[in-house]
PDB file of C-alpha atoms in Angstrom:
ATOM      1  CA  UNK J   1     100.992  98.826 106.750  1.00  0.00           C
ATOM      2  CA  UNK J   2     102.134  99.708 103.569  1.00  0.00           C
ATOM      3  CA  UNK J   3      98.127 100.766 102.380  1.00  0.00           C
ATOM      4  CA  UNK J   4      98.128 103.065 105.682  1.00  0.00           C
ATOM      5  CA  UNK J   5     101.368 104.731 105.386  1.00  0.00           C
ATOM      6  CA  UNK J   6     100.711 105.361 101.471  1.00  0.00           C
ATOM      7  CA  UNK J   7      97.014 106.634 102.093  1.00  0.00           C
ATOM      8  CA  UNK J   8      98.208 109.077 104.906  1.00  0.00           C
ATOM      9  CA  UNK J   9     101.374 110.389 102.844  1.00  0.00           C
ATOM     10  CA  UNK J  10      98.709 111.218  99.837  1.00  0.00           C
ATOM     11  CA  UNK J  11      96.172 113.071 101.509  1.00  0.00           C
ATOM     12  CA  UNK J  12      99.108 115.067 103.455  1.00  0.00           C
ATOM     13  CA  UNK J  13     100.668 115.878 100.323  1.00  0.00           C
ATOM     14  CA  UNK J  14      97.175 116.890  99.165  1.00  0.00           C
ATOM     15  CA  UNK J  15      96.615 118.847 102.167  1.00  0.00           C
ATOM     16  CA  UNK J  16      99.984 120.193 103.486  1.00  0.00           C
ATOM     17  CA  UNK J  17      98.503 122.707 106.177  1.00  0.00           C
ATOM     18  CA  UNK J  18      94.996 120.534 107.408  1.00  0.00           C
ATOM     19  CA  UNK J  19      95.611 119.143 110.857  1.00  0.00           C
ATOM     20  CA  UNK J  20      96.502 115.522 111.864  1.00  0.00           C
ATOM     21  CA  UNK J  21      93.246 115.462 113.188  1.00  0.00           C
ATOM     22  CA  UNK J  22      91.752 116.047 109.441  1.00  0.00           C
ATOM     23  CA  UNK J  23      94.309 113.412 108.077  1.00  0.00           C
ATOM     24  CA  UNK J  24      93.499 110.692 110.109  1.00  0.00           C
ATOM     25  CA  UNK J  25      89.848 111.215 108.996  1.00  0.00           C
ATOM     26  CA  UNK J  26      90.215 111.207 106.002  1.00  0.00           C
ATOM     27  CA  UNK J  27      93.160 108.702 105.371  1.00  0.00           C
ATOM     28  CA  UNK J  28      91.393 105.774 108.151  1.00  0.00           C
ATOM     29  CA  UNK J  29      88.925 104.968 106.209  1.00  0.00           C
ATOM     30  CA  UNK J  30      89.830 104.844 102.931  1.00  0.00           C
ATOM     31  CA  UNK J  31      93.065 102.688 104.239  1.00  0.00           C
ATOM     32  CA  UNK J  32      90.811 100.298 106.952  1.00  0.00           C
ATOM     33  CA  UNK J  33      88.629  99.404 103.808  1.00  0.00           C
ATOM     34  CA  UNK J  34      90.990  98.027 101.814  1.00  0.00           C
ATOM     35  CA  UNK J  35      93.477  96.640 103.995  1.00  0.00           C
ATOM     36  CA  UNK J  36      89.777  94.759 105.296  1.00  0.00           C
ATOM     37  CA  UNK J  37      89.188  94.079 102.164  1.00  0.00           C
ATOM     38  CA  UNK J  38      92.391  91.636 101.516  1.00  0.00           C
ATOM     39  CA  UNK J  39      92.102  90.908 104.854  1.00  0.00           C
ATOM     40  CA  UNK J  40      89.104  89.576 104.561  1.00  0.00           C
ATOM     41  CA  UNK J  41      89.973  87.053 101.428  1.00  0.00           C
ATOM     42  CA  UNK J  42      93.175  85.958 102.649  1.00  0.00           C
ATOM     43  CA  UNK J  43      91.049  84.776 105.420  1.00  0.00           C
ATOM     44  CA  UNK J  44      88.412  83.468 103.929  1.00  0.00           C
ATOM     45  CA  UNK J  45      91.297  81.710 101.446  1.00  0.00           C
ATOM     46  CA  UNK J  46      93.240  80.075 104.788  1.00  0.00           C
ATOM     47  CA  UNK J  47      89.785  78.955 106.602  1.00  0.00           C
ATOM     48  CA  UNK J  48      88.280  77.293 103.569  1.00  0.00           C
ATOM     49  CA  UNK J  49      91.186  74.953 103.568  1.00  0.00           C
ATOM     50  CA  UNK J  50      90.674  74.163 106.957  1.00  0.00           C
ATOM     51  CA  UNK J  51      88.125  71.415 105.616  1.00  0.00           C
ATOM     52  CA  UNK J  52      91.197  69.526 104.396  1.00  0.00           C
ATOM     53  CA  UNK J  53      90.835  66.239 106.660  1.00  0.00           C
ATOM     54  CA  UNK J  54      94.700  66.066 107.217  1.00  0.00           C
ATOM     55  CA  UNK J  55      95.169  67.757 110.777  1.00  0.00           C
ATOM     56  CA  UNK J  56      98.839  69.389 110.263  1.00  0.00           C
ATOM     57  CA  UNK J  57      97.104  71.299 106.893  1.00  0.00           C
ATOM     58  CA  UNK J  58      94.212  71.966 109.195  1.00  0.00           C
ATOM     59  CA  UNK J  59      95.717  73.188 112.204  1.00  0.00           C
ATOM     60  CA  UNK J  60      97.993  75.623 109.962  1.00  0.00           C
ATOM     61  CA  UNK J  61      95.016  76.845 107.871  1.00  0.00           C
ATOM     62  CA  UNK J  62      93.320  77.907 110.914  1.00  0.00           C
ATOM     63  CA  UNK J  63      96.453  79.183 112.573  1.00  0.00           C
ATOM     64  CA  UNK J  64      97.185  81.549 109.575  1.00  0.00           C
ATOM     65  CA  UNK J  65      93.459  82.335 109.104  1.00  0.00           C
ATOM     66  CA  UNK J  66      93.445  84.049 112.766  1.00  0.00           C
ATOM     67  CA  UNK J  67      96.825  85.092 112.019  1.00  0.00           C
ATOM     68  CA  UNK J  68      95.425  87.455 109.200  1.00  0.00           C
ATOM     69  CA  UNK J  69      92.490  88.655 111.036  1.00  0.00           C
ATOM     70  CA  UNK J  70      94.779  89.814 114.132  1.00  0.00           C
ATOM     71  CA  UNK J  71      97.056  91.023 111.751  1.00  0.00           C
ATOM     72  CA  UNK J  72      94.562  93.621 110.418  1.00  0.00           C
ATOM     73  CA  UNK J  73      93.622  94.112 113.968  1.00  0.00           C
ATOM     74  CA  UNK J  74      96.750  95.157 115.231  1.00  0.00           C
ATOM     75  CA  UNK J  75      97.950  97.341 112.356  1.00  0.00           C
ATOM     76  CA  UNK J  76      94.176  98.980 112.561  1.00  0.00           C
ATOM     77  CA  UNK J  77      95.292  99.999 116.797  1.00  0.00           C
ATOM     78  CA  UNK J  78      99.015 100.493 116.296  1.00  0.00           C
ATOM     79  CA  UNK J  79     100.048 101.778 112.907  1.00  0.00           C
ATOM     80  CA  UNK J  80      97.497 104.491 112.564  1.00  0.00           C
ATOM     81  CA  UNK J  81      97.859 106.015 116.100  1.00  0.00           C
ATOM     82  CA  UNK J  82     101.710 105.388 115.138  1.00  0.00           C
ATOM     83  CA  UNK J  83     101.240 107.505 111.951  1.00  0.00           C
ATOM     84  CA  UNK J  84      99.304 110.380 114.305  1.00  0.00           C
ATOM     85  CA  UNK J  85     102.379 110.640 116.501  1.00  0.00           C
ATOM     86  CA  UNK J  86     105.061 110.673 113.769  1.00  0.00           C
ATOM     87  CA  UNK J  87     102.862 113.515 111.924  1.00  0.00           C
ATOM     88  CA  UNK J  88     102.600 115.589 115.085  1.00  0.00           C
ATOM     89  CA  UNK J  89     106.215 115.736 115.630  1.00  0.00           C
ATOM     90  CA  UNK J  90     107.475 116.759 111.888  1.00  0.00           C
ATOM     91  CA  UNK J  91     104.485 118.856 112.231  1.00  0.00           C
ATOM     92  CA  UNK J  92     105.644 120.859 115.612  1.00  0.00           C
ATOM     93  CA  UNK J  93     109.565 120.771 114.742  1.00  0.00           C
ATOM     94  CA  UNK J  94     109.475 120.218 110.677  1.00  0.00           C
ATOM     95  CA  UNK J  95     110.686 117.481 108.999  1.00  0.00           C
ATOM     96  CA  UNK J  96     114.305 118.583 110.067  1.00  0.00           C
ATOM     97  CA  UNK J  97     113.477 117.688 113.752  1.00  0.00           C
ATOM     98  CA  UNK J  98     112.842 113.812 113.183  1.00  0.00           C
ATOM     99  CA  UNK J  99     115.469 111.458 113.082  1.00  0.00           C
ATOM    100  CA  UNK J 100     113.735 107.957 111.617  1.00  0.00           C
TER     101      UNK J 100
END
């Protein structure tokens, strides 16, 4: 979350009149490739010790493997269109008109 917000609030401050539309471009992917990026080996970190033939360690590896993959998942469908909506509005009614 904190990747996404930071990415968007850098290219708006770079580009303080270019359209949500343009920010989201430009700020997705930069943000979805890193945030898969650590994603990816905090993942790969919890899976691996799913080998560990003790079933508790086991069962919680592969619980907070998935755990990290949905997280990325869900930030990825929520946060960014999120970040679209919150833009829009201090865009339409300045950053006077938002109350968060």
């Amino acid at each position: 979350v904190f990747v996404a917000v930071d990415k968007w609030k850098n290219f708006r401050l770079d580009r303080p009149l270019a359209s949500t539309e343009d920010i989201a471009a430009q700020a997705l992917p930069d943000a979805a490739v890193a945030m898969f990026l650590t994603t990816l080996t905090t993942a790969v970190a919890f899976f691996a010790t799913a080998i560990c033939p003790v079933a508790p360690i086991k069962m919680f590896a592969i619980f907070c493997g998935l755990l990290v993959v949905f997280d990325y998942i869900m930030n990825i469908l929520l946060v960014f269109p999120a970040l679209c909506v919150y833009d829009r509005s201090i865009q339409s009614k300045g950053p006077q008109g938002v109350s968060c």
